[in-house]
Amino acid sequence: MTNETAPARPSTADGESASARPTTDDVMGVLRGVIDPELGTDIVELGMARGAVVNDDGLVEVTVALTTSGCPLRAQIQREVRSRVGGLPGVEKVKIHWSELTQEEKTAAMAKARFNVAQNAPDTAVPATTKVVMVASGKGGVGKSTVTVNLAAELARRGMRVGVMDADIWGYSVPRMLGVEGRLAGAEDEKKIVPMEKAVGDGTLEVVSMGFLVDREETALMWRGLILNRAVQHFLEDVRWGQVDYLLIDMPPGTGDVQMGIAKMLPQAEMVVVTTPARSAQKVAARVASMGRSNYLRIAGVIENMSAFVAPDGEVYEVFGQGGGQELADDLGVPLLGQVPIDGSVATGSDEGAPVVLDLTTGPAADAFRAITDRLVEEVPPVDMAGCTARIFEAAEEALAKLDLAAS
Ligand code: ADP
C-alpha cells in the first residue's frame, strides 16, 4: 500500500515548499528510528511497521503490528511513531492503525531479534532501552558542551543513569566540565572499554571522552580527522555502557560524516540543536538540523544559549541579539526547549568541574537548565519497561523448555 504519486521529499529547514509531502520511503525511514525496547531492533526490520500511506492533505497513516496487542509498550511505540512521523516536514497528522503479528510473524521477528543479538548488531553496545540525544550546533563556541554536561548532570541528580559521550573528539571539554579525570581501562572479562563513572545526586554519570585516552589536548589535535570517525565508532561499539537511561552525545560542531555515522549506528537518536540568539548563528544551526533530518533523525527541539544577560539592577543586555532560538524552532517546526542566559556562574562551574545546575543556590542559568531538563524529559521520555508483560523472549524460552521436556 504505497503512494507512488507522493511528491519528492522537501529539503526541510531550507524550506522549499511548505506543501511538499514526504514519500512513503521517508516515512519508513523515520520509522527505522523506532526501536522495540524489548526486542532491541527497529520496528521496520522486525516487520512490525507494516506500511504507510501519505495522503494529499498531509495525513499519514501508518500500520503497526505488535507482538501482543495488549503490551504496555504500545503507548511507547505510539508516542515514538507519532513524534517521528509527525516531525517530517509536510506531515499534518498521523494516524496509526494497530494490528497484531501473526504467530509466524512473531517467530520471524523473534528470530531476527535473536540473530541481531547473536551478531551483536546493530553494532553498538548502547542498550535498546536507552534514549539517545545528540546535542548539536552549527558552529563551535555556542555552548554545546556546556548544555550537554548540565543536562546530563541534572538528569543524573534526579536519579537517572546517564551516559555522556564526548564525540567532539579534538575539541573535547566534557571531562574538565564534569570534573572527571583518569584513564579509560578495559573490562577484565571482555574486550570492552569501561566508561568513567561519577555519582551525582541519586544517579550516575558514565563518561567517555578522548580526554581519557590522550595525555594532552595537543595530541588529540594531531589525530584530528585521521581517526575521528573511527574513534566515534569505537565509542559506540567498544564501550561497555551500562543500563543508561539516557545517552547524551556532545557532537562536534557542524555537519559531516560523524553525524551521518552516528545516525546509521543509532537510528533511534534524536537531536537537540543549540544556538545563540544571534540571527547569524541560525542559518548554520538550521543546516545541521536539516542534515539530521535527511538522516531521518528526529529533532526534539532547540535550546538557545547565551540569551540576554540580566544585571542585578534588572537591566537587560542582549549581548548576542535576541529571538534566534525561537525563530530557528519555528523554522524547524519544533519546540524551543528553553533559553539559558549569559551567566558568569556557568563558565565558573565548567572551569571548576561542577556544572552550575548542581549548585542549587545559583541563579538564572541554573534555573534555566533545570526547566530545560523538565522539557527534555517531556519531549524525550525515558523508556519505562516496568509492567510490560509481553516478554515474548521469556515466553518463547518457556515454551521451548516445555517442548524439550515433553520430548525427553
Ligand atoms: P561549544 O561546546 O559549543 O564549543 P562551550 O560549551 O565550550 O561551547 O562554551 C564556550 C564557552 O562559553 C565556555 O567557556 C563556556 O563556559 C562559556 N559559556 C557557555 N554558555 C554560557 C552561558 N550561558 N553563560 C556564560 N558563559 C557560557
PDB file of N, CA and C in Angstrom, residues 150-162 198-205 355 357-360 370 373-374:
ATOM      1  N   ASN A 150      25.439  20.031  31.599  1.00  0.00           N
ATOM      2  CA  ASN A 150      24.443  20.469  32.579  1.00  0.00           C
ATOM      3  C   ASN A 150      23.178  19.616  32.523  1.00  0.00           C
ATOM      4  N   LEU A 151      22.737  19.278  31.314  1.00  0.00           N
ATOM      5  CA  LEU A 151      21.551  18.416  31.207  1.00  0.00           C
ATOM      6  C   LEU A 151      21.863  17.027  31.753  1.00  0.00           C
ATOM      7  N   ALA A 152      23.049  16.516  31.426  1.00  0.00           N
ATOM      8  CA  ALA A 152      23.430  15.186  31.911  1.00  0.00           C
ATOM      9  C   ALA A 152      23.491  15.181  33.437  1.00  0.00           C
ATOM     10  N   ALA A 153      24.106  16.207  34.006  1.00  0.00           N
ATOM     11  CA  ALA A 153      24.250  16.274  35.460  1.00  0.00           C
ATOM     12  C   ALA A 153      22.881  16.361  36.139  1.00  0.00           C
ATOM     13  N   GLU A 154      21.976  17.132  35.552  1.00  0.00           N
ATOM     14  CA  GLU A 154      20.657  17.290  36.167  1.00  0.00           C
ATOM     15  C   GLU A 154      19.850  15.995  36.060  1.00  0.00           C
ATOM     16  N   LEU A 155      19.942  15.332  34.927  1.00  0.00           N
ATOM     17  CA  LEU A 155      19.239  14.045  34.782  1.00  0.00           C
ATOM     18  C   LEU A 155      19.769  13.051  35.812  1.00  0.00           C
ATOM     19  N   ALA A 156      21.091  13.048  35.990  1.00  0.00           N
ATOM     20  CA  ALA A 156      21.688  12.128  36.967  1.00  0.00           C
ATOM     21  C   ALA A 156      21.241  12.497  38.381  1.00  0.00           C
ATOM     22  N   ARG A 157      21.267  13.791  38.669  1.00  0.00           N
ATOM     23  CA  ARG A 157      20.869  14.236  40.013  1.00  0.00           C
ATOM     24  C   ARG A 157      19.461  13.736  40.345  1.00  0.00           C
ATOM     25  N   ARG A 158      18.621  13.631  39.313  1.00  0.00           N
ATOM     26  CA  ARG A 158      17.245  13.172  39.526  1.00  0.00           C
ATOM     27  C   ARG A 158      17.139  11.649  39.651  1.00  0.00           C
ATOM     28  N   GLY A 159      18.289  10.986  39.590  1.00  0.00           N
ATOM     29  CA  GLY A 159      18.273   9.548  39.847  1.00  0.00           C
ATOM     30  C   GLY A 159      18.473   8.680  38.618  1.00  0.00           C
ATOM     31  N   MET A 160      18.766   9.310  37.495  1.00  0.00           N
ATOM     32  CA  MET A 160      18.931   8.506  36.283  1.00  0.00           C
ATOM     33  C   MET A 160      20.391   8.082  36.109  1.00  0.00           C
ATOM     34  N   ARG A 161      20.573   7.051  35.308  1.00  0.00           N
ATOM     35  CA  ARG A 161      21.921   6.665  34.888  1.00  0.00           C
ATOM     36  C   ARG A 161      22.106   7.269  33.498  1.00  0.00           C
ATOM     37  N   VAL A 162      23.107   8.103  33.376  1.00  0.00           N
ATOM     38  CA  VAL A 162      23.236   8.904  32.157  1.00  0.00           C
ATOM     39  C   VAL A 162      24.624   8.725  31.540  1.00  0.00           C
ATOM     40  N   LYS A 198      30.776   8.591  37.627  1.00  0.00           N
ATOM     41  CA  LYS A 198      30.727   9.610  38.678  1.00  0.00           C
ATOM     42  C   LYS A 198      29.315   9.630  39.259  1.00  0.00           C
ATOM     43  N   ALA A 199      29.239   9.518  40.570  1.00  0.00           N
ATOM     44  CA  ALA A 199      27.933   9.571  41.220  1.00  0.00           C
ATOM     45  C   ALA A 199      27.499  11.031  41.313  1.00  0.00           C
ATOM     46  N   VAL A 200      26.277  11.284  40.924  1.00  0.00           N
ATOM     47  CA  VAL A 200      25.723  12.638  41.032  1.00  0.00           C
ATOM     48  C   VAL A 200      24.333  12.515  41.627  1.00  0.00           C
ATOM     49  N   GLY A 201      24.102  13.143  42.766  1.00  0.00           N
ATOM     50  CA  GLY A 201      22.789  13.036  43.408  1.00  0.00           C
ATOM     51  C   GLY A 201      22.413  11.581  43.585  1.00  0.00           C
ATOM     52  N   ASP A 202      21.195  11.234  43.126  1.00  0.00           N
ATOM     53  CA  ASP A 202      20.733   9.855  43.237  1.00  0.00           C
ATOM     54  C   ASP A 202      21.131   9.011  42.031  1.00  0.00           C
ATOM     55  N   GLY A 203      21.820   9.611  41.105  1.00  0.00           N
ATOM     56  CA  GLY A 203      22.125   8.898  39.870  1.00  0.00           C
ATOM     57  C   GLY A 203      23.604   8.786  39.588  1.00  0.00           C
ATOM     58  N   THR A 204      23.894   8.373  38.368  1.00  0.00           N
ATOM     59  CA  THR A 204      25.283   8.130  37.979  1.00  0.00           C
ATOM     60  C   THR A 204      25.535   8.635  36.569  1.00  0.00           C
ATOM     61  N   LEU A 205      26.725   9.189  36.385  1.00  0.00           N
ATOM     62  CA  LEU A 205      27.163   9.556  35.047  1.00  0.00           C
ATOM     63  C   LEU A 205      28.164   8.516  34.573  1.00  0.00           C
ATOM     64  N   PRO A 355      29.167  21.442  37.197  1.00  0.00           N
ATOM     65  CA  PRO A 355      28.134  22.092  36.382  1.00  0.00           C
ATOM     66  C   PRO A 355      27.202  22.960  37.228  1.00  0.00           C
ATOM     67  N   VAL A 357      24.255  23.721  37.187  1.00  0.00           N
ATOM     68  CA  VAL A 357      22.917  23.235  37.519  1.00  0.00           C
ATOM     69  C   VAL A 357      22.894  22.479  38.850  1.00  0.00           C
ATOM     70  N   LEU A 358      24.046  21.955  39.252  1.00  0.00           N
ATOM     71  CA  LEU A 358      24.095  21.199  40.510  1.00  0.00           C
ATOM     72  C   LEU A 358      24.204  22.110  41.725  1.00  0.00           C
ATOM     73  N   ASP A 359      24.513  23.378  41.480  1.00  0.00           N
ATOM     74  CA  ASP A 359      24.598  24.327  42.585  1.00  0.00           C
ATOM     75  C   ASP A 359      23.208  24.919  42.799  1.00  0.00           C
ATOM     76  N   LEU A 360      22.514  24.357  43.766  1.00  0.00           N
ATOM     77  CA  LEU A 360      21.098  24.694  43.919  1.00  0.00           C
ATOM     78  C   LEU A 360      20.855  26.136  44.353  1.00  0.00           C
ATOM     79  N   ARG A 370      17.479  23.603  34.658  1.00  0.00           N
ATOM     80  CA  ARG A 370      16.525  22.689  35.294  1.00  0.00           C
ATOM     81  C   ARG A 370      15.211  22.654  34.509  1.00  0.00           C
ATOM     82  N   THR A 373      15.650  20.697  31.382  1.00  0.00           N
ATOM     83  CA  THR A 373      15.653  19.253  31.656  1.00  0.00           C
ATOM     84  C   THR A 373      14.213  18.741  31.763  1.00  0.00           C
ATOM     85  N   ASP A 374      13.354  19.521  32.421  1.00  0.00           N
ATOM     86  CA  ASP A 374      11.927  19.130  32.511  1.00  0.00           C
ATOM     87  C   ASP A 374      11.351  18.948  31.111  1.00  0.00           C
TER      88      ASP A 374
END
